[in-house]
XYZ file of C-alpha atoms in Angstrom:
600
model
C -37.928 -20.512 -17.282
C -36.006 -23.679 -18.148
C -36.876 -25.932 -21.085
C -36.529 -29.691 -20.497
C -35.928 -31.059 -23.960
C -36.147 -34.672 -22.713
C -39.864 -34.192 -22.101
C -40.748 -32.555 -25.404
C -43.113 -34.542 -27.647
C -41.619 -35.276 -31.032
C -44.101 -34.776 -33.852
C -43.977 -36.501 -37.204
C -42.347 -34.545 -40.007
C -44.738 -32.042 -41.439
C -46.984 -31.977 -38.416
C -47.296 -28.844 -36.277
C -44.402 -26.974 -37.960
C -45.364 -23.653 -36.415
C -45.244 -25.028 -32.887
C -41.870 -26.766 -33.315
C -40.350 -23.650 -34.918
C -41.660 -21.567 -32.034
C -40.073 -23.873 -29.470
C -36.733 -23.763 -31.287
C -36.827 -19.977 -31.590
C -37.667 -19.727 -27.893
C -34.723 -21.957 -27.002
C -32.361 -19.859 -29.109
C -33.759 -16.658 -27.612
C -33.297 -17.959 -24.066
C -29.748 -19.041 -24.819
C -28.955 -15.636 -26.320
C -30.502 -13.901 -23.308
C -28.391 -16.001 -20.968
C -25.257 -15.100 -22.883
C -26.222 -11.434 -23.043
C -26.673 -11.400 -19.270
C -22.953 -11.839 -18.854
C -21.826 -9.300 -21.432
C -19.891 -6.498 -19.779
C -20.923 -2.889 -20.041
C -17.831 -2.358 -22.196
C -18.947 -5.019 -24.675
C -22.551 -3.810 -24.782
C -21.425 -0.253 -25.471
C -19.533 -1.115 -28.615
C -16.139 -1.370 -26.936
C -15.648 2.314 -26.199
C -17.346 2.910 -22.853
C -16.276 1.796 -19.406
C -18.760 1.222 -16.575
C -19.172 3.430 -13.555
C -18.321 2.176 -10.095
C -21.862 0.958 -9.272
C -22.146 -0.889 -12.597
C -18.733 -2.487 -12.048
C -19.673 -3.696 -8.570
C -23.026 -4.958 -9.853
C -21.279 -6.998 -12.540
C -18.709 -8.308 -10.046
C -21.548 -9.482 -7.809
C -23.165 -11.157 -10.820
C -19.977 -13.152 -11.419
C -19.738 -14.014 -7.741
C -23.317 -15.284 -7.659
C -23.090 -17.137 -10.973
C -19.891 -19.119 -10.416
C -18.562 -21.099 -7.460
C -15.075 -20.346 -8.756
C -15.382 -16.632 -7.927
C -15.626 -14.921 -4.549
C -15.982 -11.180 -4.148
C -14.604 -9.615 -0.974
C -13.987 -6.053 0.211
C -10.553 -4.911 1.346
C -11.581 -1.533 2.704
C -13.643 1.607 2.389
C -12.518 4.754 0.578
C -12.632 8.227 2.133
C -15.892 8.837 0.248
C -17.390 5.639 1.626
C -17.022 3.221 -1.299
C -16.109 -0.429 -0.817
C -12.991 -1.609 -2.641
C -13.920 -4.950 -4.234
C -11.559 -7.819 -4.971
C -12.536 -10.879 -7.016
C -10.797 -14.144 -6.119
C -10.745 -16.713 -8.928
C -9.795 -20.221 -7.775
C -10.646 -23.593 -9.293
C -12.038 -24.856 -5.960
C -13.657 -21.558 -4.948
C -11.122 -21.087 -2.153
C -10.731 -17.567 -0.844
C -7.942 -17.585 1.726
C -4.201 -17.556 1.003
C -3.648 -20.406 3.452
C -6.171 -22.693 1.721
C -4.920 -21.848 -1.755
C -1.248 -22.261 -0.803
C -2.108 -25.627 0.761
C -3.183 -26.754 -2.735
C 0.273 -25.834 -4.029
C -0.923 -22.961 -6.207
C 0.831 -19.687 -6.904
C -0.990 -16.360 -6.801
C -1.311 -13.451 -9.226
C -2.655 -10.116 -8.024
C -3.822 -7.882 -10.876
C -5.131 -4.392 -10.254
C -6.700 -1.771 -12.504
C -7.661 1.882 -12.332
C -5.003 2.956 -9.831
C -4.977 5.940 -12.198
C -8.715 5.855 -12.804
C -8.497 7.601 -16.176
C -6.725 4.476 -17.421
C -9.378 1.749 -17.001
C -8.157 -0.765 -19.593
C -7.367 -3.445 -17.045
C -10.802 -3.219 -15.429
C -12.698 -4.188 -18.563
C -10.073 -6.760 -19.553
C -10.062 -8.477 -16.186
C -13.835 -8.694 -15.864
C -14.088 -10.376 -19.268
C -11.280 -12.781 -18.471
C -12.869 -13.880 -15.192
C -16.208 -14.264 -16.963
C -14.704 -16.324 -19.782
C -12.881 -18.690 -17.427
C -15.433 -19.071 -14.625
C -18.706 -18.984 -16.575
C -17.732 -19.620 -20.191
C -15.379 -22.468 -19.235
C -12.686 -21.040 -21.489
C -9.028 -21.711 -20.554
C -10.031 -23.460 -17.338
C -6.658 -25.231 -17.399
C -5.085 -21.937 -16.313
C -6.483 -22.511 -12.839
C -4.722 -25.825 -12.335
C -1.765 -24.236 -10.521
C -2.679 -20.534 -10.357
C -5.257 -18.456 -8.491
C -6.040 -14.895 -9.555
C -6.917 -11.940 -7.354
C -8.390 -9.129 -9.421
C -9.108 -5.564 -8.274
C -11.210 -3.914 -11.005
C -10.979 -0.439 -9.391
C -8.487 0.358 -6.637
C -8.871 4.169 -6.883
C -12.638 4.014 -6.393
C -13.201 7.695 -5.525
C -11.022 9.005 -8.353
C -12.870 6.653 -10.681
C -16.157 8.391 -9.920
C -14.751 11.824 -10.709
C -16.027 10.997 -14.189
C -15.644 13.351 -17.131
C -14.685 13.860 -20.753
C -12.089 16.475 -19.812
C -9.647 13.875 -18.453
C -7.133 12.188 -20.732
C -8.161 14.271 -23.750
C -5.436 12.776 -25.948
C -6.404 9.200 -25.010
C -8.159 7.164 -27.707
C -11.123 5.988 -25.639
C -13.116 5.182 -23.678
C -15.467 8.119 -24.049
C -15.600 9.143 -20.359
C -13.072 8.266 -17.635
C -12.189 9.035 -14.046
C -9.352 11.033 -12.511
C -5.696 10.225 -11.947
C -5.808 11.105 -8.245
C -7.855 9.927 -5.309
C -10.460 12.148 -3.693
C -7.719 13.297 -1.303
C -5.500 14.126 -4.307
C -3.033 11.304 -3.740
C -1.271 9.613 -6.651
C -1.423 6.045 -5.435
C 1.388 4.897 -7.729
C 3.862 7.039 -5.808
C 2.458 6.001 -2.439
C 3.647 2.428 -1.943
C 6.137 3.212 0.861
C 4.614 6.205 2.666
C 1.037 4.889 2.210
C -0.735 8.199 2.811
C -3.910 7.122 1.014
C -6.294 4.789 2.858
C -6.759 2.965 -0.437
C -3.017 2.328 -0.615
C -2.972 0.993 2.937
C -5.799 -1.393 2.079
C -3.899 -2.605 -0.992
C -0.620 -3.086 0.898
C -2.321 -5.073 3.631
C -3.864 -7.306 0.975
C -0.451 -7.680 -0.642
C 1.267 -8.632 2.618
C -1.455 -11.105 3.443
C -1.215 -12.910 0.104
C 2.399 -12.205 -1.039
C 1.543 -12.875 -4.708
C 4.305 -14.271 -6.860
C 3.249 -11.780 -9.564
C 1.686 -8.321 -9.180
C 0.255 -6.808 -12.390
C -0.577 -3.088 -12.471
C -2.262 -1.879 -15.672
C -1.846 1.712 -16.932
C -1.903 3.788 -20.127
C 1.079 5.805 -21.388
C 1.329 9.551 -21.910
C 4.397 9.642 -24.120
C 6.058 8.559 -27.370
C 4.205 7.183 -30.391
C 5.005 3.708 -31.758
C 3.336 0.573 -33.109
C 3.134 -1.395 -29.849
C -0.245 -1.561 -28.146
C 1.434 -2.402 -24.832
C 4.798 -1.768 -23.237
C 5.838 -3.346 -19.976
C 8.022 -2.653 -16.951
C 9.924 -5.417 -15.176
C 12.963 -5.234 -12.938
C 16.110 -5.489 -15.031
C 18.642 -3.914 -12.702
C 18.606 -5.793 -9.388
C 15.847 -4.533 -7.101
C 14.734 -8.183 -7.214
C 16.627 -10.845 -5.276
C 18.918 -12.852 -7.617
C 16.866 -16.055 -7.822
C 13.686 -14.177 -8.731
C 15.498 -11.815 -11.112
C 16.844 -14.800 -13.036
C 13.387 -16.447 -13.142
C 11.764 -13.215 -14.258
C 14.253 -12.634 -17.081
C 14.773 -16.132 -18.366
C 11.278 -17.568 -17.967
C 8.577 -15.007 -17.427
C 9.738 -12.153 -19.657
C 10.798 -14.394 -22.557
C 7.604 -16.410 -22.531
C 5.370 -13.374 -22.103
C 6.955 -11.673 -25.106
C 6.580 -14.834 -27.187
C 2.989 -15.378 -26.089
C 1.930 -11.825 -26.844
C 3.631 -11.912 -30.243
C 1.695 -15.091 -31.047
C -1.531 -13.163 -30.318
C -0.512 -10.398 -32.738
C 0.289 -8.016 -29.866
C 4.097 -7.744 -29.589
C 5.284 -5.942 -26.484
C 8.358 -3.865 -25.708
C 9.975 -2.672 -22.455
C 8.676 0.614 -21.055
C 11.478 3.028 -21.809
C 12.965 6.471 -22.144
C 14.861 7.585 -25.227
C 18.596 7.989 -24.822
C 18.154 11.183 -26.833
C 14.771 12.734 -27.526
C 16.230 14.694 -30.460
C 17.669 11.507 -31.937
C 15.468 8.489 -31.167
C 17.856 6.202 -33.056
C 20.429 6.764 -30.302
C 18.735 4.034 -28.338
C 16.365 3.365 -25.501
C 16.748 2.974 -21.739
C 14.322 0.568 -20.062
C 12.907 2.296 -17.010
C 13.665 0.989 -13.527
C 11.350 1.503 -10.608
C 12.091 2.132 -6.919
C 9.535 0.834 -4.431
C 7.291 3.865 -4.233
C 5.890 2.450 -7.508
C 3.751 -0.689 -7.659
C 6.116 -2.929 -9.615
C 9.172 -1.621 -7.729
C 7.401 -2.374 -4.465
C 6.873 -5.967 -5.578
C 10.569 -6.262 -6.507
C 11.644 -5.045 -3.078
C 9.414 -7.772 -1.625
C 11.302 -10.428 -3.639
C 8.330 -10.895 -5.957
C 7.771 -10.000 -9.615
C 6.069 -6.745 -10.412
C 4.746 -6.266 -13.948
C 3.828 -2.762 -15.038
C 1.591 -2.718 -18.135
C 1.570 0.565 -20.024
C -0.918 0.449 -22.864
C -0.407 2.971 -25.639
C -2.532 6.074 -25.312
C -3.228 6.502 -29.059
C -4.387 2.938 -29.728
C -8.174 2.295 -29.884
C -9.669 1.257 -26.554
C -10.709 -2.149 -27.851
C -7.127 -2.967 -28.879
C -5.807 -1.866 -25.496
C -8.352 -3.899 -23.549
C -7.666 -6.969 -25.708
C -3.929 -6.633 -25.124
C -4.384 -6.305 -21.356
C -6.666 -9.385 -21.411
C -3.984 -11.393 -23.162
C -1.226 -10.214 -20.830
C -3.112 -11.440 -17.780
C -4.069 -14.682 -19.544
C -0.517 -15.438 -20.669
C 0.875 -14.516 -17.252
C -1.438 -17.126 -15.705
C -0.291 -19.670 -18.272
C 3.394 -19.015 -17.677
C 3.153 -19.114 -13.888
C 0.993 -22.225 -13.989
C 3.328 -24.169 -16.253
C 6.384 -23.104 -14.221
C 4.883 -23.007 -10.744
C 7.379 -25.454 -9.231
C 10.483 -23.498 -10.249
C 8.762 -20.215 -9.369
C 7.983 -21.306 -5.815
C 11.544 -22.553 -5.446
C 12.930 -19.190 -6.679
C 10.691 -17.226 -4.317
C 11.747 -19.368 -1.346
C 15.427 -18.933 -2.275
C 14.968 -15.187 -2.596
C 13.316 -14.874 0.817
C 15.992 -17.032 2.426
C 18.828 -15.044 0.845
C 17.420 -11.618 1.765
C 16.961 -12.827 5.367
C 20.511 -14.156 5.592
C 23.638 -12.849 7.249
C 25.501 -13.119 3.928
C 23.069 -10.639 2.377
C 23.684 -8.184 5.237
C 27.450 -8.470 4.770
C 27.182 -6.833 1.351
C 26.200 -3.239 0.682
C 22.585 -2.793 -0.343
C 22.029 -0.432 -3.283
C 18.912 1.661 -2.766
C 18.834 2.856 -6.378
C 20.192 1.943 -9.797
C 21.022 4.048 -12.845
C 21.983 3.311 -16.437
C 25.742 3.271 -17.016
C 25.313 2.825 -20.816
C 28.212 0.355 -20.915
C 26.326 -2.615 -22.354
C 23.659 -2.560 -25.035
C 21.938 -5.013 -27.318
C 20.535 -4.284 -30.763
C 16.757 -4.446 -30.944
C 14.112 -4.019 -33.636
C 11.891 -1.157 -32.557
C 8.469 -0.946 -34.222
C 7.923 2.731 -34.918
C 6.181 5.022 -37.402
C 7.808 7.216 -39.996
C 7.768 10.856 -39.055
C 6.162 13.435 -41.267
C 6.795 17.153 -41.203
C 4.341 19.686 -42.598
C 3.594 23.360 -42.219
C 0.798 23.579 -39.704
C -2.339 25.265 -40.940
C -3.140 25.982 -37.282
C 0.035 27.714 -36.087
C 2.079 28.252 -39.247
C 5.033 26.436 -37.636
C 6.734 23.239 -38.761
C 4.808 20.344 -37.250
C 6.348 16.858 -36.980
C 4.092 13.928 -36.198
C 3.902 10.163 -36.595
C 2.531 8.910 -39.911
C 0.510 5.897 -38.753
C 0.064 4.725 -42.316
C 3.828 4.169 -42.576
C 5.150 1.565 -40.123
C 8.922 1.228 -39.908
C 11.287 -1.043 -38.034
C 14.294 0.754 -36.579
C 17.397 -1.078 -35.403
C 18.684 0.653 -32.330
C 20.621 -0.092 -29.136
C 18.789 -0.887 -25.919
C 21.024 -0.200 -22.933
C 20.842 -3.074 -20.464
C 23.566 -2.423 -17.881
C 23.187 -0.548 -14.626
C 25.277 0.764 -11.760
C 24.309 0.461 -8.144
C 23.743 3.778 -6.342
C 23.146 4.950 -2.773
C 24.698 1.921 -1.096
C 24.156 1.280 2.608
C 25.158 -1.444 5.032
C 22.182 -3.035 6.733
C 22.345 -3.162 10.525
C 21.255 -6.184 12.524
C 18.187 -4.200 13.561
C 16.603 -0.786 13.687
C 15.218 0.566 16.959
C 12.226 2.864 16.684
C 10.928 4.813 19.712
C 7.317 3.847 20.295
C 6.146 7.455 20.081
C 6.926 7.370 16.335
C 3.404 6.122 15.816
C 3.211 6.866 12.066
C 6.306 4.758 11.440
C 5.183 1.920 13.679
C 1.763 1.872 11.991
C 3.475 1.511 8.595
C 5.337 -1.565 9.811
C 1.968 -3.258 10.203
C 0.714 -1.984 6.822
C 3.770 -3.447 5.084
C 3.646 -6.731 6.989
C 7.037 -6.181 8.615
C 7.818 -8.279 11.679
C 9.050 -6.557 14.836
C 9.438 -7.023 18.574
C 8.957 -4.743 21.568
C 11.548 -4.095 24.250
C 10.526 -5.839 27.444
C 12.369 -3.387 29.721
C 14.222 -0.068 29.641
C 17.577 -0.745 27.985
C 20.641 1.219 26.928
C 22.189 0.200 23.596
C 25.318 1.297 21.817
C 23.954 2.133 18.394
C 24.849 3.934 15.218
C 22.979 7.211 14.900
C 22.391 9.830 12.224
C 22.478 13.510 13.172
C 20.835 15.750 10.610
C 22.516 18.775 9.060
C 21.766 21.135 6.146
C 18.105 20.308 5.520
C 16.585 21.499 2.247
C 12.874 21.158 1.560
C 11.258 21.254 -1.852
C 9.812 24.610 -2.841
C 6.522 22.995 -3.813
C 4.793 19.863 -2.525
C 5.341 16.622 -4.372
C 2.669 13.949 -3.987
C 1.162 15.940 -1.156
C 4.387 16.388 0.830
C 7.245 18.840 0.957
C 10.116 16.458 0.321
C 13.367 16.757 2.216
C 16.974 16.441 1.044
C 19.313 16.296 3.993
C 22.871 15.520 5.015
C 23.831 13.781 8.216
C 26.758 12.722 10.299
C 27.169 9.104 11.378
C 28.423 8.179 14.834
C 28.195 5.592 17.557
C 26.353 6.635 20.703
C 24.917 5.088 23.809
C 21.167 5.708 23.723
C 18.539 4.898 26.333
C 15.435 3.145 25.024
C 12.220 2.465 26.871
C 10.109 -0.558 27.482
C 7.746 -0.876 24.512
C 10.123 0.611 21.937
C 10.258 -1.267 18.639
C 13.069 -3.502 17.413
C 12.933 -4.375 13.707
C 15.414 -7.117 12.821
C 16.630 -7.141 9.238
C 16.872 -10.941 9.164
C 13.525 -11.162 7.390
C 12.357 -11.238 3.737
C 11.165 -7.616 3.879
C 14.642 -6.260 4.659
C 14.662 -4.115 1.521
C 11.310 -2.548 2.336
C 12.615 -1.810 5.840
C 15.732 -0.127 4.437
C 13.777 1.970 1.929
C 11.534 3.159 4.766
C 14.133 3.885 7.431
C 17.392 4.800 5.701
C 17.440 8.607 5.118
C 19.568 8.138 2.020
C 16.748 6.394 0.184
C 14.785 8.813 -2.055
C 11.584 7.143 -0.883
C 12.451 7.003 2.830
C 10.135 8.361 5.479
C 12.748 11.060 6.116
C 12.613 12.078 2.452
C 8.822 12.205 2.594
C 8.914 14.584 5.568
C 7.940 12.229 8.397
C 10.876 13.497 10.526
C 10.873 17.241 9.843
C 10.860 18.090 13.547
C 14.282 16.484 13.833
C 15.631 17.900 10.594
C 14.930 21.453 11.714
C 13.734 21.731 15.301
C 10.984 24.126 16.194
C 12.133 27.737 16.283
C 10.090 28.359 19.410
C 12.306 28.606 22.491
C 11.404 29.835 25.921
C 14.303 32.277 26.240
C 14.156 35.638 24.477
C 17.044 36.229 22.116
C 18.041 39.529 23.753
C 18.636 37.675 27.026
C 21.791 36.313 25.401
C 23.337 39.741 26.102
C 23.339 38.591 29.726
C 23.797 34.848 29.269
C 26.551 35.165 26.663
C 28.767 37.101 29.003
C 28.134 34.581 31.740
C 29.002 31.674 29.449
C 32.251 33.264 28.276
C 33.315 33.970 31.843
C 32.764 30.377 32.928
C 34.140 28.543 29.874
C 37.577 29.506 28.529
C 37.298 27.025 25.682
C 34.055 28.613 24.553
C 35.614 32.044 24.767
C 38.516 30.912 22.566
C 36.080 29.403 20.049
C 34.016 32.617 20.012
C 37.051 34.822 19.441
C 38.331 32.560 16.686
C 34.941 32.651 14.923
C 34.878 36.442 14.998
C 38.406 36.601 13.641
C 37.734 34.150 10.805
C 34.243 35.408 9.918
C 34.088 39.214 9.605
C 30.425 39.141 8.596
C 29.599 37.247 11.788
C 31.685 39.644 13.879
C 29.708 42.624 12.529
C 26.258 41.042 12.952
C 24.840 41.489 16.493
C 21.908 39.223 15.798
C 24.175 36.408 14.548
C 26.272 36.722 17.707
C 23.198 36.402 19.926
C 22.026 33.440 17.845
C 25.457 31.853 18.375
C 24.959 31.858 22.117
C 21.334 30.831 21.777
C 22.479 27.797 19.806
C 24.963 26.882 22.509
C 22.245 27.116 25.167
C 19.869 25.035 23.103
C 22.521 22.441 22.396
C 22.980 22.022 26.116
C 19.252 21.930 26.872
C 18.274 19.747 23.882
C 21.393 17.764 22.997
C 19.556 15.301 20.736
C 17.248 17.684 18.953
C 18.797 16.891 15.527
C 19.308 13.173 16.094
C 17.239 10.912 13.871
C 15.161 8.931 16.378
C 15.543 5.649 14.489
C 18.807 4.027 15.550
C 20.851 1.259 13.938
C 21.828 -1.713 16.104
C 25.066 -3.173 14.731
């Protein structure tokens, strides 16, 4: 029902007062009902409940239908059959990166519920989209910025709903699980991409290449006054132009904007000493298996938001809301310099001058440079516990205190490698080749069988983790480096490093990287070849004699080994294995050679 006030009859004062009052009450009621229609489940529940998946999708559809500024699309289907929704907020209702980029806008991608027990960003983002697109609030933010918002990326984990998760978290009342239905932790999965949900997210990322990627979490650790801490690259995973823009423009303005809202923020950190917090803090840095580290390795800014687990849910959601809002404001007001910095970063990472230098795959704190900061903490209180009888130290949240302490801001580059001109990947390495597409990495295929002189790695001394980590037995391995002539086949893959994703390529393919495919166990069959062999070990009693008779050099080597290694000389099985190894080396000369070669 719609009331047309232009057609209402105006009665003289004092006439028909009941009727006019009724009409006014009806108008107010209808207006209130319209406003109530767009209240989120979180708001209706008194700010301490978060909606289930179906309720979230229903509300997202409501926004899509109500506003031409919002388009809801699906980026994939989870293993349990749930669509993964994305809301695209654009001032012209555009929904493709090409159309939006043609308007000169920059893009923010914000995701929530990657750890589904930490849903703060979901409720914050839905309200922000509603306020802008339907309420008309802060519409100016859309002048130069478009926002992609994923309310739930871990959709299956989200529906593993219960009160037993996150028991020390101060709301909401019931939340989902940290892991996906397949027990993957998506925020360790950004290189190996085991989870289908991760692959969907990475394909979206590569399609849009957002200037800023925001990933919203909740902490598990220390107690302090801040509602939100944040993670940004401070060490150099980012290309120089973007690192400078992030530090000097984005980080400074975000901190100032959040302070103006009454929500000061502080870098996500570790204590230099957990027995002496005053000894300083170390801002965390993030390799690219993490969301914000992945953005950095793509020459784009990654912002990790870590809301504080003990703060009330309403405070955490409000803080996340303001972080997204201020991020939009900063990028919009500085879109020209941001686009210039991103273009410079891509050009530099693709250049020959970048490949001339060594690429650090990791960074660590060297504690050489620090700056004094004011850290907003609580006084500690120690009492005798009436539960255990022990001394119990806890934060007194009625006693705020500001502690001056050092924050260590210098880093050293670790695990340096020299990038080759290209990597060559045999086409049968189908898992690796598939990941090139997931990450949006450009490659070519050999048009004919070709022999190349390449640099190869040959694996030695493999050591696997005792227990699986993130679903995989991780591998630590040594290797030798040598030049060899290797035959490659038509259809094999050449990945040139003269492209903006050179760092992602290196983190995938260089065994030294702690998040490489080798480290994640993709190449176990080359690290330790199958023990199955078609010759019985006891046949080496025959073959060993034959080999010694035909090869004087082998005989000399064998005698020298016995002389220098008494344990070997007294171990019949080890002696037979020695000859078995020689046979196998002859039959399978490349069994320990990493199949991915480096073209120099």
